[in-house]
PDB file of C-alpha atoms in Angstrom:
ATOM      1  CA  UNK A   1     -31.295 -34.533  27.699  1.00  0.00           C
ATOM      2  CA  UNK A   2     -28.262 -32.447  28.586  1.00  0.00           C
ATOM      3  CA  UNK A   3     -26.130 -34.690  26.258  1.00  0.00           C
ATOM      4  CA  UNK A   4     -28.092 -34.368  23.462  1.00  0.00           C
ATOM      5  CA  UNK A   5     -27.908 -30.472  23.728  1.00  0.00           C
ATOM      6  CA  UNK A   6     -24.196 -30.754  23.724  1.00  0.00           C
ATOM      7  CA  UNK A   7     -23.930 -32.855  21.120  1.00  0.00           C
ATOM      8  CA  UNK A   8     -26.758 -30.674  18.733  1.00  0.00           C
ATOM      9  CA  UNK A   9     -24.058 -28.142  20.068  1.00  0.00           C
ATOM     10  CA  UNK A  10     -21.405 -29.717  18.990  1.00  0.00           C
ATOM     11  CA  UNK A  11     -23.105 -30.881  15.460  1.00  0.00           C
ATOM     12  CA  UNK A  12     -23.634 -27.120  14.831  1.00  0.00           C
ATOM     13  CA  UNK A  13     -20.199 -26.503  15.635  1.00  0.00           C
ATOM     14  CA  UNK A  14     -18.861 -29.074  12.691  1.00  0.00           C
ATOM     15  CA  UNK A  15     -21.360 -27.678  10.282  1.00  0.00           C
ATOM     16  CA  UNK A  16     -19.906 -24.176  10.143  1.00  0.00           C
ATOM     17  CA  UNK A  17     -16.292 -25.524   9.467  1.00  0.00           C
ATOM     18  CA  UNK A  18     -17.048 -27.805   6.829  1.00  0.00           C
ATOM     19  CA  UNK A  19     -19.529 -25.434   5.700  1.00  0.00           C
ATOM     20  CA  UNK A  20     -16.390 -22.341   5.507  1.00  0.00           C
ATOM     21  CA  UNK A  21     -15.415 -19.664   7.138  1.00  0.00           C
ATOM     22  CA  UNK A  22     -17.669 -16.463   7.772  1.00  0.00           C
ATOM     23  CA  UNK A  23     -20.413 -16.209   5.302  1.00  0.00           C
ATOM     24  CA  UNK A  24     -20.028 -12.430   5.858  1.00  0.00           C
ATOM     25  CA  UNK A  25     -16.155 -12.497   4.369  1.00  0.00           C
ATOM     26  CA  UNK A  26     -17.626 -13.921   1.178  1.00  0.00           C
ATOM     27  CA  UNK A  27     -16.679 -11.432  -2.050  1.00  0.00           C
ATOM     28  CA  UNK A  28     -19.015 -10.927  -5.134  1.00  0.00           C
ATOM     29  CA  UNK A  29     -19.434  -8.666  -7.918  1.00  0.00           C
ATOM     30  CA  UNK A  30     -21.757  -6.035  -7.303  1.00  0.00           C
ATOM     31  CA  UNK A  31     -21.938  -4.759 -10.824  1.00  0.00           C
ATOM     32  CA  UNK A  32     -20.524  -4.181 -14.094  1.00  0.00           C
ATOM     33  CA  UNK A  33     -20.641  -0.278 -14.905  1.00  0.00           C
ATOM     34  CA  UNK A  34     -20.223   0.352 -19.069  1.00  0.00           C
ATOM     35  CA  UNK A  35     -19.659   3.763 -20.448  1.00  0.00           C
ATOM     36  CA  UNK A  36     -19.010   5.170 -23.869  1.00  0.00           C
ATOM     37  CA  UNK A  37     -17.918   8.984 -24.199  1.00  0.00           C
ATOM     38  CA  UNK A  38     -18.671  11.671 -26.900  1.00  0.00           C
ATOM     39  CA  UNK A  39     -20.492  14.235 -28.581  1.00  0.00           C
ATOM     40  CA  UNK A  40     -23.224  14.897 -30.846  1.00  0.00           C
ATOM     41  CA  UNK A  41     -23.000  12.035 -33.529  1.00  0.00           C
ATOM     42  CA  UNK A  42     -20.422  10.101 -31.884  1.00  0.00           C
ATOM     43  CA  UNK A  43     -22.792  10.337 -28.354  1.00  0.00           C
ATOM     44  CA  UNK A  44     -25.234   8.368 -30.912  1.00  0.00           C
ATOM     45  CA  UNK A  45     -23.183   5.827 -32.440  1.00  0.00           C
ATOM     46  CA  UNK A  46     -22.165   5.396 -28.499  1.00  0.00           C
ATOM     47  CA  UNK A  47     -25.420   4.744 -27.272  1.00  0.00           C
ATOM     48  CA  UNK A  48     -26.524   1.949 -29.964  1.00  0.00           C
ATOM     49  CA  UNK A  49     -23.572   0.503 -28.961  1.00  0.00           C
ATOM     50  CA  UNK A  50     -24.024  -0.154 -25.595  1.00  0.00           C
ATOM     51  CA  UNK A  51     -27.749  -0.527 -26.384  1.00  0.00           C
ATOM     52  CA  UNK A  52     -26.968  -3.860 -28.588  1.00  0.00           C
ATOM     53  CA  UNK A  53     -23.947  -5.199 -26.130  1.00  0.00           C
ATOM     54  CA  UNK A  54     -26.364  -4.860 -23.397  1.00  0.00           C
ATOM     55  CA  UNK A  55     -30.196  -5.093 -24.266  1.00  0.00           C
ATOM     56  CA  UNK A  56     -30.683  -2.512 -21.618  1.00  0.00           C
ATOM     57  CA  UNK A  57     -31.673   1.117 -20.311  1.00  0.00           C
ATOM     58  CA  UNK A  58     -29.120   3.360 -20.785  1.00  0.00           C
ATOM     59  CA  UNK A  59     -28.503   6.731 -19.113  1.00  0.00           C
ATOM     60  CA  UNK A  60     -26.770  10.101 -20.959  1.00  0.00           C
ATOM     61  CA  UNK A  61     -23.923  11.880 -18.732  1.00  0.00           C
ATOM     62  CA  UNK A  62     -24.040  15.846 -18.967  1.00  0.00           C
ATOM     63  CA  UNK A  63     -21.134  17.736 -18.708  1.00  0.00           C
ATOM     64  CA  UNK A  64     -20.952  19.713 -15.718  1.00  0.00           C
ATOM     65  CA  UNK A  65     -18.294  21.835 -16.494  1.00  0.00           C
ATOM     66  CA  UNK A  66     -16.998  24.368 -19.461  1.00  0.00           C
ATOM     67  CA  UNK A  67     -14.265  23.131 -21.426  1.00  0.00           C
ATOM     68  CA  UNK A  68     -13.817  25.869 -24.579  1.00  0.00           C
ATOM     69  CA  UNK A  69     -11.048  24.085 -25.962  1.00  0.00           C
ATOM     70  CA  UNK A  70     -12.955  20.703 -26.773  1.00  0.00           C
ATOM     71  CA  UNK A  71     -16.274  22.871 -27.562  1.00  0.00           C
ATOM     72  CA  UNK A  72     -17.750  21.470 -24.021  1.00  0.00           C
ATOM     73  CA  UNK A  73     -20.336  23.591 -21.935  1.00  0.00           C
ATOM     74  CA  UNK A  74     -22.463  22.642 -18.954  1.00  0.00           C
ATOM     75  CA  UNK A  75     -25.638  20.492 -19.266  1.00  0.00           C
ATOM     76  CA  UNK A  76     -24.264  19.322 -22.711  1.00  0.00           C
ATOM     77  CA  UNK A  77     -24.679  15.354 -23.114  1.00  0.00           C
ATOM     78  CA  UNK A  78     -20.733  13.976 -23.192  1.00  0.00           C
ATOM     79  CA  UNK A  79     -21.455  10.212 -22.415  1.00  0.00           C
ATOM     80  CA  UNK A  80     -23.855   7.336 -21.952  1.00  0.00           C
ATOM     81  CA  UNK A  81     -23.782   4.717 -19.578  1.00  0.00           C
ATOM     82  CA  UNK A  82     -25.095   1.160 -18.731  1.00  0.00           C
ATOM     83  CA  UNK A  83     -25.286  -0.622 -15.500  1.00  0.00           C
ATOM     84  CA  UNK A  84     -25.201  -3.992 -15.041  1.00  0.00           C
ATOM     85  CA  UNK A  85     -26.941  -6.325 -11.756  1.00  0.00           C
ATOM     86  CA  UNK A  86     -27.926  -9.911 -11.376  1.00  0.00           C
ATOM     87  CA  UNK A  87     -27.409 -12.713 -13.206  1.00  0.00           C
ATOM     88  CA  UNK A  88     -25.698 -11.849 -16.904  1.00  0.00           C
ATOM     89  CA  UNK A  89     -23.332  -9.657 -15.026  1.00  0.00           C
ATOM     90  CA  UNK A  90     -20.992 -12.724 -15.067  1.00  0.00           C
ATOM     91  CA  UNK A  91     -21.509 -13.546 -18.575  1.00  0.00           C
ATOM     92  CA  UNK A  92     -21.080 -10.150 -19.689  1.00  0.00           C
ATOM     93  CA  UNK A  93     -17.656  -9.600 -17.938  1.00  0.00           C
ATOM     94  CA  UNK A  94     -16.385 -12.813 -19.219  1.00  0.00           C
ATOM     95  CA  UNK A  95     -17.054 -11.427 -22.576  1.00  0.00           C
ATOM     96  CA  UNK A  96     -15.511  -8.615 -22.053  1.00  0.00           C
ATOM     97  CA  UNK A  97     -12.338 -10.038 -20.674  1.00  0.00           C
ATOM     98  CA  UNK A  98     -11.884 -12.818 -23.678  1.00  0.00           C
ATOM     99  CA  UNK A  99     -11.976  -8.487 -25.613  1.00  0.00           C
ATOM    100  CA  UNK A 100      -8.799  -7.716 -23.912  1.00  0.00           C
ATOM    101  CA  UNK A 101      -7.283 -11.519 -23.758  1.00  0.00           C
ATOM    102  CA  UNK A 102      -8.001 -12.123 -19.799  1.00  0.00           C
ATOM    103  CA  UNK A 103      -5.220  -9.773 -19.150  1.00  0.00           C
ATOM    104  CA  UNK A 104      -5.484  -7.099 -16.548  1.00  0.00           C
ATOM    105  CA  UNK A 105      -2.548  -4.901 -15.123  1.00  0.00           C
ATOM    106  CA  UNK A 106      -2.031  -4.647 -11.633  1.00  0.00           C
ATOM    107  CA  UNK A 107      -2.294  -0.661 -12.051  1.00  0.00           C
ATOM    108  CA  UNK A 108      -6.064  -1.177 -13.060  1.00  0.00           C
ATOM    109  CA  UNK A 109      -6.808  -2.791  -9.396  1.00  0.00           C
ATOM    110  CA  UNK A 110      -7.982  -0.689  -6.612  1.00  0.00           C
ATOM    111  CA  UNK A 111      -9.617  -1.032  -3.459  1.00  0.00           C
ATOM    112  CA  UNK A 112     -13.433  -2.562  -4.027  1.00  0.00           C
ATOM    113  CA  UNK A 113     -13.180  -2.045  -8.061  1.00  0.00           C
ATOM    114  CA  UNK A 114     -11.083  -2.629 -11.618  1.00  0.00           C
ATOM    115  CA  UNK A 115     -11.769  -1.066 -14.762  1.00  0.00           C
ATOM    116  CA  UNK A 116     -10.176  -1.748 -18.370  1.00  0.00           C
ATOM    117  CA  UNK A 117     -10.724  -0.087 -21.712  1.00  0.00           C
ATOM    118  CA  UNK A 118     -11.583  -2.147 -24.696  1.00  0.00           C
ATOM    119  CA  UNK A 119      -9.846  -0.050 -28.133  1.00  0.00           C
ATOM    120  CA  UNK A 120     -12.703  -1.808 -30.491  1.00  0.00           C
ATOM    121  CA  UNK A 121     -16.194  -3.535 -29.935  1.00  0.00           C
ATOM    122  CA  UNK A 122     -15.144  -5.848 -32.672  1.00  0.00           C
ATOM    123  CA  UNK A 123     -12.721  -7.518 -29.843  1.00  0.00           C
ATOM    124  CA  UNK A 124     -15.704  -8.673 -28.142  1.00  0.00           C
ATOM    125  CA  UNK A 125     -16.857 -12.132 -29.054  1.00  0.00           C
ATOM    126  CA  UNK A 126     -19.959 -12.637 -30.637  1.00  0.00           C
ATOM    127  CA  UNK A 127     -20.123  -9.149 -31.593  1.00  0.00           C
ATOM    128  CA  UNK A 128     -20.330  -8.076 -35.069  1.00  0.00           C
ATOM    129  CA  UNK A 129     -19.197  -5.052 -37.127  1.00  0.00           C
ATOM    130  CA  UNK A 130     -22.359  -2.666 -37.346  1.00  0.00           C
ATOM    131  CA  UNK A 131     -21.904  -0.047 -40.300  1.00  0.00           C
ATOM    132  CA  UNK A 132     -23.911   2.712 -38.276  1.00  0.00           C
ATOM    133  CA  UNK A 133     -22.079   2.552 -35.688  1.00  0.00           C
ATOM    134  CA  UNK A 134     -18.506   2.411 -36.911  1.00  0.00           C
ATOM    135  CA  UNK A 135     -15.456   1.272 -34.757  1.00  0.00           C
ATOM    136  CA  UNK A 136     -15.405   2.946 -31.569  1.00  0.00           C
ATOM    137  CA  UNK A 137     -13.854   1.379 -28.018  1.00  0.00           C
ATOM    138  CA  UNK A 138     -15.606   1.521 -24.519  1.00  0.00           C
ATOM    139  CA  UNK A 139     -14.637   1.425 -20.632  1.00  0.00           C
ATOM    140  CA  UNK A 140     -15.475  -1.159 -18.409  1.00  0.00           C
ATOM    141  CA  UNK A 141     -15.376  -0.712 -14.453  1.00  0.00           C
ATOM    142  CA  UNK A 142     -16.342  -3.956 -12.040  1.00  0.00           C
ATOM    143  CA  UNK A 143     -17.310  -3.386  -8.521  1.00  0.00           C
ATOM    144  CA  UNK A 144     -17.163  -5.789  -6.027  1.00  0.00           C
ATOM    145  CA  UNK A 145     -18.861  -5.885  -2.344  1.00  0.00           C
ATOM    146  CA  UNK A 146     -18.929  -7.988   0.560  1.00  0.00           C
ATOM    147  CA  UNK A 147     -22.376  -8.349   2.832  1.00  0.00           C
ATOM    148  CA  UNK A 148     -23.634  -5.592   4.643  1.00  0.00           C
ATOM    149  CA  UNK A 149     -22.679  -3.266   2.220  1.00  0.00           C
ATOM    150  CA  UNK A 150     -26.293  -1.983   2.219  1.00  0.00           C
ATOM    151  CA  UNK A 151     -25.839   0.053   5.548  1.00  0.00           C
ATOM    152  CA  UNK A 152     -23.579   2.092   4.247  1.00  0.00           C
ATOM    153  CA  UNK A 153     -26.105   2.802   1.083  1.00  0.00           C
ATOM    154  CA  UNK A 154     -29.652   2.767   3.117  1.00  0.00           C
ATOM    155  CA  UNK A 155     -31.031   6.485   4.432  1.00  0.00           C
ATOM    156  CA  UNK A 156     -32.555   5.086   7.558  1.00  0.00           C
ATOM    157  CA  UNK A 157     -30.157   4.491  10.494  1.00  0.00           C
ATOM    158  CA  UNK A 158     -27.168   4.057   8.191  1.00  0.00           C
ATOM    159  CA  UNK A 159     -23.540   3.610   9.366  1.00  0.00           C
ATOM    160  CA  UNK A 160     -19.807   2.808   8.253  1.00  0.00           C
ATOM    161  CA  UNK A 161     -18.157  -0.144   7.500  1.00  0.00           C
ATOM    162  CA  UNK A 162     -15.111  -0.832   9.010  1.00  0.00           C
ATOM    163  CA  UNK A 163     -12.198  -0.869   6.665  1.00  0.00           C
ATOM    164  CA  UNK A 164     -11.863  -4.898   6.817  1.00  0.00           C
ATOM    165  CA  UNK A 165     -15.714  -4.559   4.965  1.00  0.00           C
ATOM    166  CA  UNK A 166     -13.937  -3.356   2.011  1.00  0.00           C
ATOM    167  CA  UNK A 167     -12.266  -5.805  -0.702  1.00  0.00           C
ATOM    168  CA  UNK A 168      -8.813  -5.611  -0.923  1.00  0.00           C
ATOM    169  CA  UNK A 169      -6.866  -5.510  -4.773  1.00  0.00           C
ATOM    170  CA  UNK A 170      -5.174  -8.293  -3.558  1.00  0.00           C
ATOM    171  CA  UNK A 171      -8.474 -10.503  -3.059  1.00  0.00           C
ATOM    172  CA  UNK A 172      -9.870  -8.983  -6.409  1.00  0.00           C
ATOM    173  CA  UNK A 173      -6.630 -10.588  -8.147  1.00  0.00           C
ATOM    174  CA  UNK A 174      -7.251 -13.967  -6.530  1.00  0.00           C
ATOM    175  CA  UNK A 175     -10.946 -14.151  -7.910  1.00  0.00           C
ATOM    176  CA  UNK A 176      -9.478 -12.763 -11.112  1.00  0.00           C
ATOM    177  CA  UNK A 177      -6.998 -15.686 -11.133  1.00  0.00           C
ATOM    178  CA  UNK A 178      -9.483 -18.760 -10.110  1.00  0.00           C
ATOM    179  CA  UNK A 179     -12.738 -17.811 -11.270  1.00  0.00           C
ATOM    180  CA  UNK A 180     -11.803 -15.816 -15.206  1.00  0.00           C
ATOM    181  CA  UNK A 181      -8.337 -17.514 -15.288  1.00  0.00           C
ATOM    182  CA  UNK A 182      -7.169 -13.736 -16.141  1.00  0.00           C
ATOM    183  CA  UNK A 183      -3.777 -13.464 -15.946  1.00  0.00           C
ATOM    184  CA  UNK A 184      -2.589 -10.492 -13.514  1.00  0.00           C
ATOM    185  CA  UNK A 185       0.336  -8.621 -15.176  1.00  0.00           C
ATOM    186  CA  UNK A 186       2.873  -5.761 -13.538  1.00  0.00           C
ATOM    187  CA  UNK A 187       2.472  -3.483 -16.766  1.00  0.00           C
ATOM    188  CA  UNK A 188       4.540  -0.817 -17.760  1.00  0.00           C
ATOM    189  CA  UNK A 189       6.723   0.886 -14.753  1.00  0.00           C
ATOM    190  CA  UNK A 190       8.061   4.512 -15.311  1.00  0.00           C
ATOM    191  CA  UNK A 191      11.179   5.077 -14.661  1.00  0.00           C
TER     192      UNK A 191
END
């Protein structure tokens, strides 16, 4: 009896390296974020755009401050937005990457996110120039989490993640590399 306990022990043991290391380490995308800027008619032709890229719900920014120079006051629409969960999240970004030729620059990677702008729509495969809309570009920000993310978030009992919770650029860059096969480049330095 006492040897098979060891052994079920020892069977466990075996699983969880072959199986990997702590399921709790693992990184994923938590969700593609699309925006579009503008005002008035360009607002419009912003929002169709993300409407027929996406297929869903979008949500108008207002301005929350007064800018007299570009005409902007505060509760004035300036932007829409689009976020993306679940499965097409993947598809989506791989879209959007082929836009910009699967290269990112390493100034675009921070801690737990990248973003990249993409000059035209027509850059993005499959997509198709759309006379209302004319030729406008868009920004793309990807957010990635690791488990337990959802204390931080919840309003009941919630608490802080340590720092080794968050995902480093360095990790982003690797799942860049092997999962998109985007190629990771220094960019432009100042001198």
């Amino acid at each position: 009896m006492a040897k098979e306990r060891t052994s079920k022990a020892a069977e466990k043991k075996i699983k969880k390296k072959v199986a990997g290391a702590n399921v709790m380490r693992n990184v994923e995308i938590e969700k593609v974020v699309l925006n579009c800027g503008g005002v008035e008619d360009k607002l419009e032709k912003s929002f169709k755009l993300l409407g027929i890229l996406t297929g869903k719900k979008i949500k108008r920014i207002k301005s929350r401050k007064r800018i007299p120079t570009f005409g902007v006051r505060p509760g004035l629409e300036t932007g829409c937005m689009v976020t993306i969960r679940g499965d097409e999240k993947e598809d989506l970004l791989s879209r959007l990457l082929a836009a910009v030729d699967k290269k990112i620059k390493k100034s675009q990677i921070k801690e737990n996110h990248f973003s990249f702008g993409i000059k035209e729509y027509l850059e993005i495969p499959n997509m198709e120039y759309q006379r209302d809309i004319g030729i406008i570009g868009l920004d793309v920000t990807v957010v990635f989490r690791r488990k337990g993310k959802r204390i931080e978030v919840k309003k009941i009992k919630f608490g802080k993640l340590p720092k080794r919770q968050r995902v480093s650029p360095e990790e982003i860059i690797d799942i860049l590399k092997n999962k998109f096969n985007v190629e990771v480049t220094e960019g432009r330095k100042i001198e």
